[in-house]
mmCIF file of C-alpha atoms in Angstrom:
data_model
loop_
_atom_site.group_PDB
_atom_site.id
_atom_site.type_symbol
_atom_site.label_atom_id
_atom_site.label_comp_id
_atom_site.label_asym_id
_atom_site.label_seq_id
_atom_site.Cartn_x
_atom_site.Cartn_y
_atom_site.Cartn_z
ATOM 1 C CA UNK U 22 -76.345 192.175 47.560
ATOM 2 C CA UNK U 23 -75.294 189.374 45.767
ATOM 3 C CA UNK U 24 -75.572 190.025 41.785
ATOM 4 C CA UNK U 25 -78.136 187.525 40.209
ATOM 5 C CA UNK U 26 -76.025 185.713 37.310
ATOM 6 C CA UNK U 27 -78.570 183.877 36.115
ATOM 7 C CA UNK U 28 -79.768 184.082 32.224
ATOM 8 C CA UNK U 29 -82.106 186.374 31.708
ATOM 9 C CA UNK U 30 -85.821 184.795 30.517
ATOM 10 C CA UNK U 31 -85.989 184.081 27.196
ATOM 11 C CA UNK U 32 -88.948 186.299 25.208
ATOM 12 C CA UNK U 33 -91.921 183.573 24.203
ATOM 13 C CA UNK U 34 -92.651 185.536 21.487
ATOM 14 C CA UNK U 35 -89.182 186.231 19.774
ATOM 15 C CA UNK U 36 -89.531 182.853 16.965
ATOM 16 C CA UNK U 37 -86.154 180.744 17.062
ATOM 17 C CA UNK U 38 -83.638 182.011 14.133
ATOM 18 C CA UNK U 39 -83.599 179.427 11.461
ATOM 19 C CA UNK U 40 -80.142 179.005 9.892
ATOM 20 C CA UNK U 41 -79.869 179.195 6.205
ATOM 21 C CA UNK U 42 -80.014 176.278 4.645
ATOM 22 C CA UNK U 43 -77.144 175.065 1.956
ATOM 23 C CA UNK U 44 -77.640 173.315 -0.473
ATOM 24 C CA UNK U 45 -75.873 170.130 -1.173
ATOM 25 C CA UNK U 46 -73.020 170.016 -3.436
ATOM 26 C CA UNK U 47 -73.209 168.628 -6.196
ATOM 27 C CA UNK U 48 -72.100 164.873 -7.114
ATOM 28 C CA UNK U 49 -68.984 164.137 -9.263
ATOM 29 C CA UNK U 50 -69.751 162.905 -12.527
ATOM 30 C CA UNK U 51 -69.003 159.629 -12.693
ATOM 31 C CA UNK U 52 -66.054 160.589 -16.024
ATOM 32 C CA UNK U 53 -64.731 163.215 -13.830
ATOM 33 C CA UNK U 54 -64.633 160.665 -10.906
ATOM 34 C CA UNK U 55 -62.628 157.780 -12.995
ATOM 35 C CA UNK U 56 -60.169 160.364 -13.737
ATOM 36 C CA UNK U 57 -59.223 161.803 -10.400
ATOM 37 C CA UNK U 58 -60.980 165.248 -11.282
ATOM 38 C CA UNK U 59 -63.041 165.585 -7.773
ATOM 39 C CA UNK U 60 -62.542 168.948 -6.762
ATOM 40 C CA UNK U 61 -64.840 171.239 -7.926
ATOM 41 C CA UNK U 62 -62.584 174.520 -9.304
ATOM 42 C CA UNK U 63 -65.306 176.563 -10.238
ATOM 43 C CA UNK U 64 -68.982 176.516 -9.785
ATOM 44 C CA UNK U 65 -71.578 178.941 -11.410
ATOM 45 C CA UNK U 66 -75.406 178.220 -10.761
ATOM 46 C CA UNK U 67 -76.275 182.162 -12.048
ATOM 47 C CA UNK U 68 -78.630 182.703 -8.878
ATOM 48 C CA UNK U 69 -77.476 186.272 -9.329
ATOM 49 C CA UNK U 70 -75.724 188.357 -11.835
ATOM 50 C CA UNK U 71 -73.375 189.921 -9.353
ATOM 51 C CA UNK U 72 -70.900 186.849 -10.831
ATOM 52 C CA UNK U 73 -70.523 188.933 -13.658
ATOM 53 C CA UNK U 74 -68.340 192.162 -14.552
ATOM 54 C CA UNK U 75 -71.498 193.449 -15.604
ATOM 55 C CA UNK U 76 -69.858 197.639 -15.295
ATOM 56 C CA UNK U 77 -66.942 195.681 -17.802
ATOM 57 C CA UNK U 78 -64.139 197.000 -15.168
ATOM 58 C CA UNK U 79 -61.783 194.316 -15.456
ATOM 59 C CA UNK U 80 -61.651 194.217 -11.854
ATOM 60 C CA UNK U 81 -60.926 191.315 -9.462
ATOM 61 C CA UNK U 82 -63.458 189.122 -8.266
ATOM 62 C CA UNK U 83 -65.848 188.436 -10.772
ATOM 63 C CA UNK U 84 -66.404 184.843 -12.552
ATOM 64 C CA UNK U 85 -67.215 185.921 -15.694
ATOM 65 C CA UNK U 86 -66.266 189.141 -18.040
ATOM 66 C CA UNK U 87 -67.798 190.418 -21.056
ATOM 67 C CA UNK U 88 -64.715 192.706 -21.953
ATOM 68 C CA UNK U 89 -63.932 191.586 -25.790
ATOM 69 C CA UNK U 90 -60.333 191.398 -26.648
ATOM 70 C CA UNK U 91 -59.817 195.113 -27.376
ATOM 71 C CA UNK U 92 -55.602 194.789 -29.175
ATOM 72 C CA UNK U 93 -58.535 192.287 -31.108
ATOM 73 C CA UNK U 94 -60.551 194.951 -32.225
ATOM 74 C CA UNK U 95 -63.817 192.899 -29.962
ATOM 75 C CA UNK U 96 -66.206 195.330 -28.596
ATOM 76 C CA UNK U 97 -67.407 194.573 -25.123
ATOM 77 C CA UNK U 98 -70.919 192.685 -24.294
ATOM 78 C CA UNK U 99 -73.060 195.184 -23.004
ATOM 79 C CA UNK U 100 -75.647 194.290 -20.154
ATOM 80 C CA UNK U 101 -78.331 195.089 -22.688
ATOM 81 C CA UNK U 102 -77.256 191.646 -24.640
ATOM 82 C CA UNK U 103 -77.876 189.112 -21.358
ATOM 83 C CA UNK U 104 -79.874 189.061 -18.255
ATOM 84 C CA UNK U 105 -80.014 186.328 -15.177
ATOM 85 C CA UNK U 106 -83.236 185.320 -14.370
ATOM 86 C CA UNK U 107 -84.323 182.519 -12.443
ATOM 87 C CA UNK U 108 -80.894 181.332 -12.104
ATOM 88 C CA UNK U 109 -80.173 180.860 -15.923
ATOM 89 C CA UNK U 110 -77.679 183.235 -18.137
ATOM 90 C CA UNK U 111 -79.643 184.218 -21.144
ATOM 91 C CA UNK U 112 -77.191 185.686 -24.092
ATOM 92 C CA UNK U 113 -78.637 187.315 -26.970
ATOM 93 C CA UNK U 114 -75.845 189.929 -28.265
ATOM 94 C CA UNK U 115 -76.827 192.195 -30.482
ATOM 95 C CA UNK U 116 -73.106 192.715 -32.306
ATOM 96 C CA UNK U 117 -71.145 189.989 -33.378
ATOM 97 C CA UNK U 118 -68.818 188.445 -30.965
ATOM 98 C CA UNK U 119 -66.827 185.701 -32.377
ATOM 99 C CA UNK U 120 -68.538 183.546 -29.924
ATOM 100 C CA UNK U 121 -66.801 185.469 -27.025
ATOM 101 C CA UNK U 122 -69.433 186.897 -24.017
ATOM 102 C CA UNK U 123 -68.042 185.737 -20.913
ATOM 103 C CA UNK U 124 -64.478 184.849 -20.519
ATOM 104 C CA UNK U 125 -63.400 183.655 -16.953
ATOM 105 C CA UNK U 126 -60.730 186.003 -17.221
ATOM 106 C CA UNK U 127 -60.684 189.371 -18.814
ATOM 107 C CA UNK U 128 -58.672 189.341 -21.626
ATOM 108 C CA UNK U 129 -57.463 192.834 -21.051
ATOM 109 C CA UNK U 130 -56.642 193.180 -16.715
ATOM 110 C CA UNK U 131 -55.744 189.653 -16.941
ATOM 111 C CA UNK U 132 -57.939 189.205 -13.525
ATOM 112 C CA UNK U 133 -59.762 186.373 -13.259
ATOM 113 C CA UNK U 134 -59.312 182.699 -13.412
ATOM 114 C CA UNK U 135 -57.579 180.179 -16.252
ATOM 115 C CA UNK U 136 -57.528 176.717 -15.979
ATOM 116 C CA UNK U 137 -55.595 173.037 -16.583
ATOM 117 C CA UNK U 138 -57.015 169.229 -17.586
ATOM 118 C CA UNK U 139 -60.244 168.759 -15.635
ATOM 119 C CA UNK U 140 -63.948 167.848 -16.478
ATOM 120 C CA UNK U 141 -65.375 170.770 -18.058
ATOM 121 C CA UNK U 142 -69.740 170.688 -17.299
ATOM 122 C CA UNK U 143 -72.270 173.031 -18.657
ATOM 123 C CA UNK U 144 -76.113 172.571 -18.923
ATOM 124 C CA UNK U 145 -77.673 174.811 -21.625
ATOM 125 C CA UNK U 146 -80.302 174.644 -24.171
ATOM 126 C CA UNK U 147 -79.952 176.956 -27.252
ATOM 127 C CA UNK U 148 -83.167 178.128 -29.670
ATOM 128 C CA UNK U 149 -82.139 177.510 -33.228
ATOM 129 C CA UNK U 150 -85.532 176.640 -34.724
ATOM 130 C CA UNK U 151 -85.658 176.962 -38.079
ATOM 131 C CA UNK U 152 -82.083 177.588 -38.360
ATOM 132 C CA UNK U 153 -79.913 175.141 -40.201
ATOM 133 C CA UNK U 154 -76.856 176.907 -40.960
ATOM 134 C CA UNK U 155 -74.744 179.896 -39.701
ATOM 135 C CA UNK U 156 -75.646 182.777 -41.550
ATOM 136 C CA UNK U 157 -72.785 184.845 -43.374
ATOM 137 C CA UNK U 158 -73.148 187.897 -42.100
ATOM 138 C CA UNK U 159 -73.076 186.249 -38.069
ATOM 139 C CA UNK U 160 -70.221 184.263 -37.940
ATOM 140 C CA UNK U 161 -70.813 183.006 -34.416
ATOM 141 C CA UNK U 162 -72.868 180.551 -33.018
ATOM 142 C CA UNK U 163 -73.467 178.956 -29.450
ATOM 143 C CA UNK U 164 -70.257 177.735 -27.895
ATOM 144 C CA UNK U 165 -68.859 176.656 -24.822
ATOM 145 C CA UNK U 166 -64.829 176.818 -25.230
ATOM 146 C CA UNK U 167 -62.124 177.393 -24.249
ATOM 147 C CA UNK U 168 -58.706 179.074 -25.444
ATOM 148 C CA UNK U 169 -54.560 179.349 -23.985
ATOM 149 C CA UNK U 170 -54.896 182.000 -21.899
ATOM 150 C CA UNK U 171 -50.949 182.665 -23.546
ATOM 151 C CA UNK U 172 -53.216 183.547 -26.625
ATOM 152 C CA UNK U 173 -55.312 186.166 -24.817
ATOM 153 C CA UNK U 174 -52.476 187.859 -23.102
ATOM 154 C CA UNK U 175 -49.723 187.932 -25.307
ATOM 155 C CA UNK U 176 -50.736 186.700 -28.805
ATOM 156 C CA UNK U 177 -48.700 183.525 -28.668
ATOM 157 C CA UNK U 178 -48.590 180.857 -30.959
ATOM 158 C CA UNK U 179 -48.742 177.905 -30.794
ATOM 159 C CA UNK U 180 -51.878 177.515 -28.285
ATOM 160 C CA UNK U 181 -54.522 174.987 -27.957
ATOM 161 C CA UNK U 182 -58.422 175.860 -28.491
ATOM 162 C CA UNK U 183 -60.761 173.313 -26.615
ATOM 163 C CA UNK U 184 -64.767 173.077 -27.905
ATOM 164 C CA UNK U 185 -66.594 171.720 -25.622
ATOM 165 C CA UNK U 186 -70.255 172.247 -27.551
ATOM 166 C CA UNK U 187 -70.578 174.093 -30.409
ATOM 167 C CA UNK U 188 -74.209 174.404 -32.011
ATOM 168 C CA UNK U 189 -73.658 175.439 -35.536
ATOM 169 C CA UNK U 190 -76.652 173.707 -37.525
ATOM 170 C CA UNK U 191 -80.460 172.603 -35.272
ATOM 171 C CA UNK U 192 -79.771 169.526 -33.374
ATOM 172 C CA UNK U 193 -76.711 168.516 -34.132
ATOM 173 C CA UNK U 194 -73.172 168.685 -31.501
ATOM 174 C CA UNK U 195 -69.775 169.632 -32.266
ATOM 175 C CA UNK U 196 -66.672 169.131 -30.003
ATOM 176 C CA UNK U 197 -63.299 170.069 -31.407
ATOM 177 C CA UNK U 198 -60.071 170.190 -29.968
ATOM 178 C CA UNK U 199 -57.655 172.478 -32.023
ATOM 179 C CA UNK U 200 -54.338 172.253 -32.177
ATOM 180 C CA UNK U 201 -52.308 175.667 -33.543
ATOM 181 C CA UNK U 202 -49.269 175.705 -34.593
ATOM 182 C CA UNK U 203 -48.789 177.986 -37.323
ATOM 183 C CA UNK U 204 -49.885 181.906 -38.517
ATOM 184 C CA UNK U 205 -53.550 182.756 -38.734
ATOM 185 C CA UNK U 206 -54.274 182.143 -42.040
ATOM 186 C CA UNK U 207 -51.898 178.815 -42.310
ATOM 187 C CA UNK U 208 -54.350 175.972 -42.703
ATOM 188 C CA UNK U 209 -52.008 173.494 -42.822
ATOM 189 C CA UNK U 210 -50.977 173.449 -39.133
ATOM 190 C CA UNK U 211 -54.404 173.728 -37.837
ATOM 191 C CA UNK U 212 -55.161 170.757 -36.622
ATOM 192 C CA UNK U 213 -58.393 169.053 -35.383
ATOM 193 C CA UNK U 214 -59.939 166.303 -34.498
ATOM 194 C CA UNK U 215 -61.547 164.340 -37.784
ATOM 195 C CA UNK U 216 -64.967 163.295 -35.551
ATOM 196 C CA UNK U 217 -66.383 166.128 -34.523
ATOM 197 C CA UNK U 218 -69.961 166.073 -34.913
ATOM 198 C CA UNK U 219 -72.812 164.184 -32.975
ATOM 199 C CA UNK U 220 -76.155 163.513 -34.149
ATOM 200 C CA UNK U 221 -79.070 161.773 -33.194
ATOM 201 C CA UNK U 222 -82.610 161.368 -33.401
ATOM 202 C CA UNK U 223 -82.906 161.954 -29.614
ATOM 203 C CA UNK U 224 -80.820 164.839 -29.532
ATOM 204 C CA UNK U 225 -82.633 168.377 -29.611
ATOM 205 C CA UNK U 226 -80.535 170.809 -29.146
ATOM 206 C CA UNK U 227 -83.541 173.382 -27.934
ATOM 207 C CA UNK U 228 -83.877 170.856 -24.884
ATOM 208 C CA UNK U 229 -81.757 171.609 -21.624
ATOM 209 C CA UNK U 230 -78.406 169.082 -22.109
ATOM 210 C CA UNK U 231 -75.816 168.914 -19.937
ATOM 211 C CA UNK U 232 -72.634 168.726 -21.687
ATOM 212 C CA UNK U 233 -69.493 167.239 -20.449
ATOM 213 C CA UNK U 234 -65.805 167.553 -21.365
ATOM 214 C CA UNK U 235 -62.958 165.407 -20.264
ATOM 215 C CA UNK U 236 -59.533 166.434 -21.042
ATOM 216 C CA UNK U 237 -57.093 164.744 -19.326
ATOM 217 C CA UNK U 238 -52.932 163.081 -20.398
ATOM 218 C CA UNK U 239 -53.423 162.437 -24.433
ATOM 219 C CA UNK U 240 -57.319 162.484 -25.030
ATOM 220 C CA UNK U 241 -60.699 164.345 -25.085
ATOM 221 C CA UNK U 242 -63.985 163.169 -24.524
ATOM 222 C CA UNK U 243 -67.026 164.310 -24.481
ATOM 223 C CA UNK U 244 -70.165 163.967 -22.965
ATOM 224 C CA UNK U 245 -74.057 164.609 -23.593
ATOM 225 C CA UNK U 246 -75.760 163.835 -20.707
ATOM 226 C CA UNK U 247 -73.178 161.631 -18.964
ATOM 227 C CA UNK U 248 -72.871 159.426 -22.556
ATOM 228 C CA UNK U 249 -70.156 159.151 -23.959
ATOM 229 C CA UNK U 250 -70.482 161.014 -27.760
ATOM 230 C CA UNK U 251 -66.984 161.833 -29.303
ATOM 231 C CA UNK U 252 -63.314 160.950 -28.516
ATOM 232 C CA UNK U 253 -60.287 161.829 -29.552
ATOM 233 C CA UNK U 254 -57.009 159.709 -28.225
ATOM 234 C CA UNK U 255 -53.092 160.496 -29.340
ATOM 235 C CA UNK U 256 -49.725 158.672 -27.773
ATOM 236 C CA UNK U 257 -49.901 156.004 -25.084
ATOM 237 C CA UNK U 258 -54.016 156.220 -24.759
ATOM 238 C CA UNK U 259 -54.384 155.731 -28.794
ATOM 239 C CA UNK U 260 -52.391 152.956 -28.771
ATOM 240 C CA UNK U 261 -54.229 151.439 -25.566
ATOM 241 C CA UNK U 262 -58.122 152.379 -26.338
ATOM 242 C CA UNK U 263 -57.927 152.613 -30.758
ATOM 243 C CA UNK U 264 -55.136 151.715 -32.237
ATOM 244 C CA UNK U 265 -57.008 150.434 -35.545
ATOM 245 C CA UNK U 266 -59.276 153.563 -35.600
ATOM 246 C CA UNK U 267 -59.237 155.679 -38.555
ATOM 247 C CA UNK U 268 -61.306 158.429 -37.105
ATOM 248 C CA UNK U 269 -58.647 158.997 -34.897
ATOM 249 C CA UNK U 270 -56.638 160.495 -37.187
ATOM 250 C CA UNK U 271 -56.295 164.107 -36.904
ATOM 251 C CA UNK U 272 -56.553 165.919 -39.892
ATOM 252 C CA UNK U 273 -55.878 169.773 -40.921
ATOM 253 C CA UNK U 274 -58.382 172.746 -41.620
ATOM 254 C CA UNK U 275 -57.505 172.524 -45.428
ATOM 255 C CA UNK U 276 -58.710 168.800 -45.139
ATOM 256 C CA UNK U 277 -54.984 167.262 -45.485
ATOM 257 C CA UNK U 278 -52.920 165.140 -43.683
ATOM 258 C CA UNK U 279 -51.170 167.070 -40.508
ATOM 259 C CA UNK U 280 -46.787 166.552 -41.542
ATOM 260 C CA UNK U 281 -46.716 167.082 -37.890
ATOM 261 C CA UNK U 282 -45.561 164.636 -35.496
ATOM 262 C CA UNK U 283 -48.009 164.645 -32.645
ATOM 263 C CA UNK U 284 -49.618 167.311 -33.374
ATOM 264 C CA UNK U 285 -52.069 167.420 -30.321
ATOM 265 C CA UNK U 286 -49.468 166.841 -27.936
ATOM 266 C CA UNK U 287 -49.683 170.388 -27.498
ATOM 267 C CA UNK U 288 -52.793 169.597 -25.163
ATOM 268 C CA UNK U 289 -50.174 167.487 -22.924
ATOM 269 C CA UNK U 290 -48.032 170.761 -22.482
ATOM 270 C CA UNK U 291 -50.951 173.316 -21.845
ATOM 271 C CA UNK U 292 -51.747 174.295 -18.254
ATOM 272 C CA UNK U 293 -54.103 177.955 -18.580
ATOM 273 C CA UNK U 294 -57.258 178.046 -20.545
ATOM 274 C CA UNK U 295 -59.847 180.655 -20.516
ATOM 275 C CA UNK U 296 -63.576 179.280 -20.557
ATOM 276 C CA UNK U 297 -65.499 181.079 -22.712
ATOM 277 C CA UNK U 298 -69.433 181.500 -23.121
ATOM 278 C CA UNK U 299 -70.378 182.888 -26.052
ATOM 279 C CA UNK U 300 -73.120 183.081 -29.043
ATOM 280 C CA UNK U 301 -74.022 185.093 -32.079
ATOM 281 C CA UNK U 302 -76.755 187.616 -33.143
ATOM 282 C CA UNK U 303 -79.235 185.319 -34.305
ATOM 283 C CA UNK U 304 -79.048 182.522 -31.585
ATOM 284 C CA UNK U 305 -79.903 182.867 -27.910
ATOM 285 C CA UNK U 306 -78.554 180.586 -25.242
ATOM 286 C CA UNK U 307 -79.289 180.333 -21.989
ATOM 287 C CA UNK U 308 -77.130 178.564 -19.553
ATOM 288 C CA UNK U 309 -78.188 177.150 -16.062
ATOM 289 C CA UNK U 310 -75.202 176.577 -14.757
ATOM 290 C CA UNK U 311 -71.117 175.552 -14.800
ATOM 291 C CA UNK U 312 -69.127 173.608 -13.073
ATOM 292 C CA UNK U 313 -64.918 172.708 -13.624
ATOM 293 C CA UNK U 314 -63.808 169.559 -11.834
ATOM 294 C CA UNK U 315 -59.953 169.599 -10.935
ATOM 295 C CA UNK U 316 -57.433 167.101 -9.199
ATOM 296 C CA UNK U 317 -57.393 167.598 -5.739
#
């Protein structure tokens, strides 16, 4: 007999598998875009807290680690201090932690990820009703930074500290770029940006923002919303974009003028930063999601 090779009859009531569906990716913001940053190096929309080292084993394969810096003296975030819930990172440590939570590498393995000049993008809201200062006793506030990765690892100096946003008083934005050169008490050759903070009457800080960072060849900007808030320019792009601006100055901790020559040329020379999330006792943040754009 002559075997019957045709398909067998398909069962009526079997329904048709439906392929998951992806969703699209997201668009380059238009800063990262003018820059050449299109690539997107890291993406984190929280949709489940298996991102995190949440067992703090300083394993590979995680995005994010709550391991403080133990040679530091940091304790580590402890799943009771944040929880992932309908896709947003909610941080509310109970211990104070120097605005480090999440580092996307841990600071003690060294797994994990560092990274160069890109478009740095979070969208977060932070409660800090009735709040206007940083109490004493906290000493940490809501951040999104960034520090050498050099630092972490070996305690070298100099290294470069990036803020992206920093929420120290209700409603009001600080980004400052951080240039150190010295010891860790010498004031004179840390250097900063003299513009750092960002107010306006439109700007609540307990509102979802999305907050933008563009560090690229001698400058920083930053965004709120895809506008354009701060800048800071040194070498060729000073000269090009504000050569007559005062603000553009940099200027030390202690308030006087930086001896140094080029002091944030440091930036130029950096190529491994650790992102960091991170917030203090008294202020929760939540975070929806992060994204780092990167040449090609």
């Amino acid at each position: 007999m002559t075997p019957d090779n045709s398909p067998a009859p398909s069962n009526p009531s079997t329904p048709p598998v439906t392929p998951p569906i992806t969703p699209p990716a997201p668009a380059v913001p238009s800063a990262a875009a003018n820059n050449g940053f299109t690539r997107l190096a890291f993406e984190d929309d929280f949709t489940s807290i298996s991102t995190i080292d949440t067992g703090n084993t300083g394993a590979p394969g995680f995005k994010w680690y709550p391991a403080g810096v133990h040679k530091w003296g940091k304790p580590d975030t402890q799943p009771s201090e944040y929880s992932v819930n309908n896709s947003v990172l909610r941080i509310a440590p109970s211990h104070s932690t120097y605005n480090r939570n999440f580092m996307t590498r841990d600071p003690n393995t060294g797994e994990g990820q560092s990274f160069g000049r890109g478009y740095y993008e979070v969208r977060m809201r932070v409660d800090a009703d009735g709040v206007r200062n940083v109490p004493p006793e906290n000493s940490s506030w809501p951040a999104f930074w960034a520090q050498s990765n050099h630092m972490h690892r070996l305690n070298q100096r100099p290294y470069v500290e990036l803020d992206m946003v920093e929420i120290m008083r209700k409603d009001e934005f600080l980004g400052t770029l951080w240039a150190h050169h010295g010891g860790q008490f010498d004031k004179s050759l840390m250097i900063k940006n003299r513009k750092a903070d960002y107010r306006n009457s439109n700007y609540h800080s307990a509102d979802w923002h999305t907050y933008g960072c563009l560090w690229d060849t001698n400058g920083v900007e930053w965004y709120i919303d895809g506008v354009l808030v701060l800048k800071q320019y040194w070498g060729e792009k000073r000269n090009l974009l504000a050569p007559n601006d005062p603000q553009q100055n940099p200027v030390a901790a202690d308030g006087t003028n930086p001896t140094l020559s080029n002091p944030f040329g440091l930036f130029d020379s950096e190529t491994a930063i650790d992102v960091i999330l991170g917030t203090g006792k008294t202020w929760p943040m939540e975070v929806d999601w992060v994204r780092i754009w990167q040449h090609p």
